mmCIF file of C-alpha atoms in Angstrom:
data_model
loop_
_atom_site.group_PDB
_atom_site.id
_atom_site.type_symbol
_atom_site.label_atom_id
_atom_site.label_comp_id
_atom_site.label_asym_id
_atom_site.label_seq_id
_atom_site.Cartn_x
_atom_site.Cartn_y
_atom_site.Cartn_z
ATOM 1 C CA MET X 8 34.430 13.669 2.850
ATOM 2 C CA THR X 9 32.455 11.652 5.211
ATOM 3 C CA LYS X 10 28.672 12.067 5.273
ATOM 4 C CA ARG X 11 26.586 12.546 8.404
ATOM 5 C CA PHE X 12 24.431 9.603 7.659
ATOM 6 C CA GLN X 13 25.046 6.178 6.178
ATOM 7 C CA VAL X 14 21.405 5.637 5.515
ATOM 8 C CA VAL X 15 18.334 8.014 5.392
ATOM 9 C CA GLY X 16 14.909 6.632 4.897
ATOM 10 C CA ILE X 17 11.687 8.086 3.687
ATOM 11 C CA GLY X 18 8.575 6.365 4.880
ATOM 12 C CA ASN X 19 5.184 6.177 6.695
ATOM 13 C CA ALA X 20 5.582 7.114 10.337
ATOM 14 C CA ILE X 21 3.232 4.686 11.993
ATOM 15 C CA VAL X 22 2.679 3.606 15.619
ATOM 16 C CA ASP X 23 2.399 -0.197 15.656
ATOM 17 C CA VAL X 24 -0.018 -1.639 18.199
ATOM 18 C CA ILE X 25 0.374 -5.368 18.525
ATOM 19 C CA THR X 26 -1.674 -7.977 20.123
ATOM 20 C CA GLN X 27 -2.063 -11.811 20.078
ATOM 21 C CA ASN X 28 -5.430 -13.377 18.997
ATOM 22 C CA THR X 29 -7.031 -16.513 17.648
ATOM 23 C CA ASP X 30 -8.428 -17.170 14.329
ATOM 24 C CA ASP X 31 -11.941 -16.954 15.804
ATOM 25 C CA PHE X 32 -11.426 -13.572 17.033
ATOM 26 C CA LEU X 33 -10.373 -12.369 13.556
ATOM 27 C CA GLU X 34 -13.384 -14.058 12.233
ATOM 28 C CA HIS X 35 -15.586 -12.399 14.725
ATOM 29 C CA MET X 36 -14.152 -8.902 14.042
ATOM 30 C CA GLY X 37 -14.164 -9.283 10.281
ATOM 31 C CA ILE X 38 -10.451 -9.126 9.965
ATOM 32 C CA GLU X 39 -8.929 -10.739 6.967
ATOM 33 C CA LYS X 40 -6.036 -12.846 7.858
ATOM 34 C CA GLY X 41 -2.401 -12.409 6.737
ATOM 35 C CA ILE X 42 -2.759 -9.097 4.906
ATOM 36 C CA MET X 43 -2.460 -5.332 5.295
ATOM 37 C CA GLN X 44 -5.714 -3.452 4.975
ATOM 38 C CA LEU X 45 -6.272 0.310 5.274
ATOM 39 C CA VAL X 46 -9.168 1.497 7.459
ATOM 40 C CA GLU X 47 -10.867 4.648 8.080
ATOM 41 C CA LYS X 48 -10.726 6.418 11.478
ATOM 42 C CA GLU X 49 -13.934 4.882 12.891
ATOM 43 C CA ARG X 50 -12.919 1.288 12.051
ATOM 44 C CA GLY X 51 -9.499 1.971 13.553
ATOM 45 C CA GLU X 52 -10.975 3.125 16.789
ATOM 46 C CA THR X 53 -13.167 0.085 16.949
ATOM 47 C CA LEU X 54 -10.237 -2.392 16.386
ATOM 48 C CA TYR X 55 -7.985 -0.515 18.732
ATOM 49 C CA GLY X 56 -10.682 -0.671 21.500
ATOM 50 C CA ALA X 57 -10.953 -4.637 20.998
ATOM 51 C CA MET X 58 -7.258 -5.074 21.463
ATOM 52 C CA GLU X 59 -6.113 -6.599 24.770
ATOM 53 C CA ASN X 60 -2.508 -6.618 26.263
ATOM 54 C CA ARG X 61 -1.350 -4.107 23.595
ATOM 55 C CA VAL X 62 2.348 -3.648 22.894
ATOM 56 C CA GLN X 63 3.069 -0.228 21.399
ATOM 57 C CA ALA X 64 6.074 0.672 19.236
ATOM 58 C CA PRO X 65 7.196 3.196 16.584
ATOM 59 C CA GLY X 66 6.640 1.290 13.183
ATOM 60 C CA GLY X 67 6.354 1.826 9.463
ATOM 61 C CA SER X 68 8.312 -0.275 7.116
ATOM 62 C CA VAL X 69 11.367 1.981 6.521
ATOM 63 C CA ALA X 70 11.344 2.969 10.040
ATOM 64 C CA ASN X 71 11.652 -0.559 11.104
ATOM 65 C CA THR X 72 14.450 -1.090 8.789
ATOM 66 C CA LEU X 73 16.352 1.963 10.262
ATOM 67 C CA ALA X 74 15.907 0.500 13.794
ATOM 68 C CA GLY X 75 17.589 -2.638 12.548
ATOM 69 C CA LEU X 76 20.408 -0.600 11.093
ATOM 70 C CA GLY X 77 20.764 1.366 14.378
ATOM 71 C CA ASN X 78 21.056 -2.014 16.121
ATOM 72 C CA LEU X 79 24.129 -2.567 13.977
ATOM 73 C CA GLY X 80 25.553 0.777 14.753
ATOM 74 C CA LEU X 81 25.127 2.550 11.429
ATOM 75 C CA SER X 82 24.144 6.306 11.536
ATOM 76 C CA THR X 83 20.624 6.836 10.175
ATOM 77 C CA GLY X 84 18.080 9.495 9.808
ATOM 78 C CA PHE X 85 14.335 9.277 9.031
ATOM 79 C CA LEU X 86 12.083 11.654 6.970
ATOM 80 C CA GLY X 87 8.344 11.157 7.943
ATOM 81 C CA ARG X 88 5.322 13.127 9.272
ATOM 82 C CA VAL X 89 3.713 12.879 12.652
ATOM 83 C CA ARG X 90 1.313 15.186 14.458
ATOM 84 C CA ASP X 91 2.293 17.008 17.653
ATOM 85 C CA ASP X 92 -0.134 14.657 19.632
ATOM 86 C CA SER X 93 0.690 12.014 22.170
ATOM 87 C CA LEU X 94 1.376 9.346 19.744
ATOM 88 C CA GLY X 95 3.497 11.587 17.519
ATOM 89 C CA ARG X 96 5.678 12.708 20.424
ATOM 90 C CA PHE X 97 5.948 9.133 21.484
ATOM 91 C CA TYR X 98 6.989 8.073 17.904
ATOM 92 C CA ALA X 99 9.649 10.900 17.668
ATOM 93 C CA HIS X 100 11.061 10.154 21.003
ATOM 94 C CA GLU X 101 11.306 6.287 20.504
ATOM 95 C CA MET X 102 12.951 6.837 17.005
ATOM 96 C CA ALA X 103 15.599 8.992 18.824
ATOM 97 C CA GLU X 104 16.020 6.497 21.622
ATOM 98 C CA ASP X 105 16.772 3.831 18.953
ATOM 99 C CA GLY X 106 19.498 6.073 17.651
ATOM 100 C CA THR X 107 17.879 7.340 14.468
ATOM 101 C CA VAL X 108 17.675 11.152 13.896
ATOM 102 C CA PHE X 109 14.008 12.117 13.405
ATOM 103 C CA VAL X 110 14.617 14.933 10.974
ATOM 104 C CA ASN X 111 11.055 16.330 10.762
ATOM 105 C CA ALA X 112 9.600 17.946 13.906
ATOM 106 C CA PRO X 113 5.995 16.785 14.898
ATOM 107 C CA VAL X 114 3.489 19.034 12.945
ATOM 108 C CA LYS X 115 1.701 21.429 15.477
ATOM 109 C CA ASP X 116 -1.178 22.268 13.266
ATOM 110 C CA GLY X 117 -1.825 19.010 11.368
ATOM 111 C CA GLU X 118 -5.463 18.302 10.436
ATOM 112 C CA LEU X 119 -4.851 14.500 10.755
ATOM 113 C CA PRO X 120 -3.846 12.578 13.781
ATOM 114 C CA THR X 121 -0.608 10.539 13.976
ATOM 115 C CA SER X 122 -0.956 7.219 11.951
ATOM 116 C CA ARG X 123 -1.336 3.880 13.673
ATOM 117 C CA CYS X 124 -1.376 0.231 12.704
ATOM 118 C CA MET X 125 -3.419 -2.491 14.596
ATOM 119 C CA ILE X 126 -1.598 -5.868 14.257
ATOM 120 C CA PHE X 127 -3.355 -8.945 15.211
ATOM 121 C CA VAL X 128 -0.919 -12.002 15.520
ATOM 122 C CA THR X 129 -2.432 -15.579 15.489
ATOM 123 C CA PRO X 130 -0.562 -18.643 16.905
ATOM 124 C CA ASP X 131 0.693 -19.665 13.483
ATOM 125 C CA GLY X 132 2.820 -16.404 13.447
ATOM 126 C CA GLU X 133 0.669 -14.706 10.850
ATOM 127 C CA ARG X 134 0.032 -10.955 11.223
ATOM 128 C CA SER X 135 -3.060 -9.315 10.055
ATOM 129 C CA MET X 136 -2.496 -5.580 9.789
ATOM 130 C CA ASN X 137 -5.144 -2.774 9.827
ATOM 131 C CA THR X 138 -3.737 0.606 9.141
ATOM 132 C CA TYR X 139 -5.182 4.113 9.641
ATOM 133 C CA LEU X 140 -2.740 6.316 7.552
ATOM 134 C CA GLY X 141 -3.507 9.593 9.180
ATOM 135 C CA ILE X 142 -0.920 12.348 8.694
ATOM 136 C CA SER X 143 1.919 10.153 7.547
ATOM 137 C CA SER X 144 0.727 9.733 3.980
ATOM 138 C CA GLU X 145 0.714 13.422 3.560
ATOM 139 C CA ILE X 146 4.404 13.586 3.226
ATOM 140 C CA SER X 147 5.582 15.794 0.459
ATOM 141 C CA GLU X 148 8.643 17.349 -1.076
ATOM 142 C CA ALA X 149 8.497 20.095 1.664
ATOM 143 C CA ASP X 150 9.345 17.325 4.090
ATOM 144 C CA VAL X 151 12.603 16.472 2.335
ATOM 145 C CA PRO X 152 15.233 18.833 3.745
ATOM 146 C CA GLU X 153 18.156 19.299 1.184
ATOM 147 C CA GLU X 154 20.790 19.038 3.961
ATOM 148 C CA ALA X 155 19.503 15.573 5.058
ATOM 149 C CA ALA X 156 19.146 14.230 1.489
ATOM 150 C CA ARG X 157 22.588 15.438 0.484
ATOM 151 C CA ASP X 158 24.351 14.379 3.591
ATOM 152 C CA THR X 159 23.736 10.595 3.158
ATOM 153 C CA GLU X 160 25.558 7.693 1.519
ATOM 154 C CA VAL X 161 22.226 5.819 0.795
ATOM 155 C CA MET X 162 18.705 7.051 0.498
ATOM 156 C CA PHE X 163 16.058 4.421 0.968
ATOM 157 C CA LEU X 164 12.396 4.960 -0.168
ATOM 158 C CA GLU X 165 9.231 3.238 0.925
ATOM 159 C CA GLY X 166 6.836 2.192 -1.872
ATOM 160 C CA TYR X 167 3.847 2.763 -0.036
ATOM 161 C CA LEU X 168 4.161 6.373 -0.250
ATOM 162 C CA TYR X 169 3.829 6.258 -3.959
ATOM 163 C CA ASP X 170 -0.051 6.204 -3.385
ATOM 164 C CA LYS X 171 -0.140 10.009 -3.484
ATOM 165 C CA ASP X 172 1.390 12.508 -5.956
ATOM 166 C CA LYS X 173 2.923 14.406 -2.996
ATOM 167 C CA GLY X 174 4.762 11.246 -2.016
ATOM 168 C CA LYS X 175 6.021 10.695 -5.554
ATOM 169 C CA ALA X 176 7.247 14.491 -5.431
ATOM 170 C CA ALA X 177 9.059 13.754 -2.189
ATOM 171 C CA PHE X 178 10.795 10.680 -3.669
ATOM 172 C CA ASN X 179 11.735 12.636 -6.853
ATOM 173 C CA ARG X 180 13.357 15.449 -4.828
ATOM 174 C CA ALA X 181 15.172 13.135 -2.395
ATOM 175 C CA ALA X 182 16.560 10.912 -5.236
ATOM 176 C CA GLU X 183 17.723 13.985 -7.218
ATOM 177 C CA ILE X 184 19.546 15.590 -4.282
ATOM 178 C CA THR X 185 21.194 12.209 -3.031
ATOM 179 C CA HIS X 186 22.302 11.402 -6.549
ATOM 180 C CA LYS X 187 23.707 14.958 -7.218
ATOM 181 C CA ALA X 188 25.698 14.601 -3.924
ATOM 182 C CA GLY X 189 27.143 11.234 -5.026
ATOM 183 C CA GLY X 190 24.967 9.098 -2.899
ATOM 184 C CA LYS X 191 23.037 5.861 -3.889
ATOM 185 C CA VAL X 192 19.273 5.623 -3.813
ATOM 186 C CA GLY X 193 16.860 2.538 -3.619
ATOM 187 C CA ILE X 194 13.426 1.636 -3.143
ATOM 188 C CA SER X 195 11.281 -1.189 -1.462
ATOM 189 C CA LEU X 196 8.432 -2.211 -3.733
ATOM 190 C CA SER X 197 6.360 -2.608 -0.500
ATOM 191 C CA ASP X 198 3.327 -4.427 -1.777
ATOM 192 C CA PRO X 199 2.018 -6.148 -5.011
ATOM 193 C CA PHE X 200 -1.084 -4.209 -4.883
ATOM 194 C CA CYS X 201 0.869 -0.974 -4.550
ATOM 195 C CA VAL X 202 2.873 -2.029 -7.447
ATOM 196 C CA GLU X 203 -0.302 -2.756 -9.596
ATOM 197 C CA ARG X 204 -1.737 0.557 -8.816
ATOM 198 C CA HIS X 205 1.505 2.384 -9.947
ATOM 199 C CA ARG X 206 3.114 0.043 -12.392
ATOM 200 C CA ASP X 207 3.833 2.477 -15.191
ATOM 201 C CA ASP X 208 5.276 4.993 -12.632
ATOM 202 C CA PHE X 209 7.237 2.319 -10.916
ATOM 203 C CA ARG X 210 8.659 0.856 -14.104
ATOM 204 C CA ARG X 211 9.981 4.390 -14.983
ATOM 205 C CA PHE X 212 11.246 5.124 -11.354
ATOM 206 C CA VAL X 213 13.220 1.905 -10.899
ATOM 207 C CA LYS X 214 15.353 2.659 -13.775
ATOM 208 C CA GLU X 215 16.740 5.509 -11.954
ATOM 209 C CA MET X 216 17.441 3.404 -8.743
ATOM 210 C CA ASP X 217 20.767 1.912 -7.716
ATOM 211 C CA PHE X 218 18.978 -0.981 -5.979
ATOM 212 C CA VAL X 219 15.295 -2.281 -5.689
ATOM 213 C CA ILE X 220 14.140 -4.714 -3.083
ATOM 214 C CA GLY X 221 10.874 -6.773 -3.571
ATOM 215 C CA ASN X 222 9.391 -10.220 -2.945
ATOM 216 C CA GLU X 223 8.495 -12.498 -5.808
ATOM 217 C CA HIS X 224 4.886 -11.395 -5.990
ATOM 218 C CA GLU X 225 5.927 -7.697 -6.236
ATOM 219 C CA TRP X 226 8.468 -8.392 -9.019
ATOM 220 C CA GLN X 227 5.944 -10.439 -11.074
ATOM 221 C CA SER X 228 3.387 -7.739 -10.681
ATOM 222 C CA LEU X 229 5.834 -5.020 -11.854
ATOM 223 C CA TYR X 230 6.703 -6.859 -15.116
ATOM 224 C CA GLN X 231 3.640 -8.923 -15.417
ATOM 225 C CA THR X 232 5.514 -12.031 -16.204
ATOM 226 C CA ASP X 233 7.092 -15.019 -14.465
ATOM 227 C CA LEU X 234 9.782 -14.448 -11.795
ATOM 228 C CA SER X 235 12.764 -15.613 -13.859
ATOM 229 C CA ALA X 236 11.860 -13.252 -16.614
ATOM 230 C CA ALA X 237 10.971 -10.424 -14.336
ATOM 231 C CA LEU X 238 14.335 -10.610 -12.662
ATOM 232 C CA GLU X 239 16.274 -10.523 -15.848
ATOM 233 C CA LEU X 240 14.274 -7.496 -16.892
ATOM 234 C CA ALA X 241 14.964 -5.878 -13.380
ATOM 235 C CA ALA X 242 18.655 -6.660 -13.597
ATOM 236 C CA ALA X 243 18.830 -4.791 -16.879
ATOM 237 C CA GLU X 244 16.721 -1.790 -15.834
ATOM 238 C CA CYS X 245 17.855 -1.006 -12.260
ATOM 239 C CA GLY X 246 21.289 -1.200 -10.779
ATOM 240 C CA LEU X 247 20.703 -4.155 -8.444
ATOM 241 C CA ALA X 248 17.588 -6.303 -8.104
ATOM 242 C CA VAL X 249 16.854 -8.087 -4.774
ATOM 243 C CA CYS X 250 14.115 -10.633 -4.470
ATOM 244 C CA THR X 251 13.011 -12.417 -1.365
ATOM 245 C CA ARG X 252 10.736 -15.551 -1.607
ATOM 246 C CA SER X 253 9.030 -16.334 1.718
ATOM 247 C CA GLY X 254 11.330 -18.852 3.199
ATOM 248 C CA ALA X 255 12.930 -19.869 -0.178
ATOM 249 C CA ASP X 256 16.454 -18.763 -1.526
ATOM 250 C CA VAL X 257 16.993 -15.093 -1.820
ATOM 251 C CA VAL X 258 18.180 -13.897 -5.358
ATOM 252 C CA LEU X 259 20.317 -10.824 -5.917
ATOM 253 C CA MET X 260 21.070 -9.802 -9.614
ATOM 254 C CA GLN X 261 23.363 -6.844 -10.695
ATOM 255 C CA GLY X 262 23.937 -6.803 -14.384
ATOM 256 C CA GLU X 263 25.739 -10.025 -15.276
ATOM 257 C CA LYS X 264 26.369 -11.008 -11.601
ATOM 258 C CA GLU X 265 24.057 -13.138 -9.554
ATOM 259 C CA ALA X 266 23.968 -14.401 -6.044
ATOM 260 C CA VAL X 267 21.527 -17.090 -4.584
ATOM 261 C CA VAL X 268 21.360 -17.174 -0.742
ATOM 262 C CA PRO X 269 19.870 -19.946 1.036
ATOM 263 C CA VAL X 270 17.313 -19.463 3.840
ATOM 264 C CA ASN X 271 17.171 -21.692 7.007
ATOM 265 C CA ARG X 272 13.472 -22.358 7.605
ATOM 266 C CA ILE X 273 12.238 -21.865 11.116
ATOM 267 C CA ASP X 274 8.912 -21.766 12.612
ATOM 268 C CA PRO X 275 7.939 -18.018 13.048
ATOM 269 C CA VAL X 276 6.677 -16.648 16.160
ATOM 270 C CA ASP X 277 5.586 -13.491 14.372
ATOM 271 C CA THR X 278 6.312 -12.578 10.851
ATOM 272 C CA THR X 279 5.930 -8.893 11.431
ATOM 273 C CA GLY X 280 8.878 -6.956 10.172
ATOM 274 C CA ALA X 281 10.602 -9.886 8.270
ATOM 275 C CA GLY X 282 10.837 -7.974 5.060
ATOM 276 C CA ASP X 283 11.797 -4.825 6.845
ATOM 277 C CA GLN X 284 14.632 -6.432 8.828
ATOM 278 C CA PHE X 285 15.772 -8.300 5.722
ATOM 279 C CA ALA X 286 16.190 -4.796 4.134
ATOM 280 C CA ALA X 287 18.143 -3.689 7.277
ATOM 281 C CA GLY X 288 20.683 -6.551 6.861
ATOM 282 C CA PHE X 289 20.981 -5.988 3.149
ATOM 283 C CA LEU X 290 21.447 -2.337 3.518
ATOM 284 C CA ALA X 291 24.132 -2.621 6.115
ATOM 285 C CA GLY X 292 26.056 -4.796 3.730
ATOM 286 C CA TYR X 293 25.334 -2.474 0.910
ATOM 287 C CA ALA X 294 26.310 0.609 2.611
ATOM 288 C CA LEU X 295 29.414 -0.950 4.017
ATOM 289 C CA GLY X 296 30.621 -2.172 0.543
ATOM 290 C CA HIS X 297 30.042 -6.081 0.991
ATOM 291 C CA ASP X 298 29.696 -8.311 -1.966
ATOM 292 C CA LEU X 299 26.196 -9.457 -3.225
ATOM 293 C CA GLU X 300 26.215 -12.773 -1.402
ATOM 294 C CA THR X 301 27.234 -11.223 1.917
ATOM 295 C CA CYS X 302 24.645 -8.623 1.657
ATOM 296 C CA GLY X 303 22.043 -11.338 1.051
ATOM 297 C CA ARG X 304 23.270 -13.465 3.996
ATOM 298 C CA MET X 305 22.978 -10.362 6.290
ATOM 299 C CA GLY X 306 19.482 -9.751 5.192
ATOM 300 C CA VAL X 307 18.517 -13.422 5.820
ATOM 301 C CA ILE X 308 20.130 -13.506 9.219
ATOM 302 C CA ALA X 309 18.335 -10.279 10.261
ATOM 303 C CA ALA X 310 14.980 -11.500 9.014
ATOM 304 C CA GLY X 311 15.394 -14.780 10.917
ATOM 305 C CA GLU X 312 15.928 -13.005 14.118
ATOM 306 C CA VAL X 313 12.874 -10.751 13.878
ATOM 307 C CA ILE X 314 10.586 -13.594 13.168
ATOM 308 C CA SER X 315 11.699 -15.486 16.265
ATOM 309 C CA HIS X 316 9.760 -13.032 18.722
ATOM 310 C CA ILE X 317 6.805 -10.637 18.770
ATOM 311 C CA GLY X 318 7.445 -7.278 17.234
ATOM 312 C CA PRO X 319 8.986 -5.884 13.996
ATOM 313 C CA ARG X 320 12.292 -4.862 15.405
ATOM 314 C CA PRO X 321 15.433 -6.829 16.465
ATOM 315 C CA GLU X 322 15.925 -7.829 20.052
ATOM 316 C CA ALA X 323 19.250 -9.651 19.731
ATOM 317 C CA ASP X 324 22.571 -8.114 18.973
ATOM 318 C CA LEU X 325 22.632 -8.390 15.197
ATOM 319 C CA LYS X 326 26.484 -7.656 15.165
ATOM 320 C CA GLU X 327 27.022 -10.745 17.269
ATOM 321 C CA LEU X 328 24.783 -12.879 15.132
ATOM 322 C CA PHE X 329 26.625 -11.797 12.088
ATOM 323 C CA ARG X 330 29.989 -12.572 13.754
ATOM 324 C CA LYS X 331 28.669 -16.129 14.682
ATOM 325 C CA ASN X 332 27.981 -16.476 10.964
ATOM 326 C CA GLY X 333 31.451 -15.300 9.911
ATOM 327 C CA ILE X 334 30.494 -11.888 8.805
ATOM 328 C CA ALA X 335 32.488 -8.992 10.096
ATOM 329 C CA LEU X 336 31.080 -5.420 9.608
#
């Protein structure tokens, strides 16, 4: 029986606000370069007010991945929280326009506003992210409809939401329902600091996952050892371990099987969304039943496209890019 969705994602529903600035501007505003920082509402308003020539788009890690999957023509759904305010309505509308079903209606009586992330891009392509989490971080198991979790081939979880017990409960519910219905479940480790905060819980949770995506720093943080040993442990504990390495070869390990996928280095215009679009390419291959190497290659191609322009979502036709590289969906 065919399921309604090929991929459903649970993640932060965040409006990305992007602008280009110099290193001097970052220093003047006290913005730490190249990392994601959480900010309170007042700091968020100050940074937002200092942004010129803003570009606004629906964001959040898993939501960006779903946009990449939509570009490839896969059927996708998104579970996340926005408030019924102007940014929340914009977010829900844009997700639908991109072809992803926005499963949860905007919350009319939410106490917190819709989340937003101010992204400052410097000439070297580095992005400095300042995120006000707002209502999206309040996602709970009540935001996981059984119908959506049951009716998907793959459920993809965003590690950032592990910061609250309600988020953990949402993940547990989604994973249980999807697995019982015969679907696959995987998670993005999201951030080495996120892994550090929840290492014991993550170690238990990844054992239940069919696949886990992380970069080298996240895997090393999870297992508190060098990368080679960490990936060996990961391959033994979770179904499939995927490791990206900032311009170096991508490694995929599944039991005794291993694939190493080379990366063609290019000068990035904006690295925002590189990991998210790698996940999109990989997940497309995974959902369509491709082998490990092909899944990795698809991730690398999608990531290469998104860093060639401003913004975290693909602008080119990814299907055409795959065809040019000998990959048929």
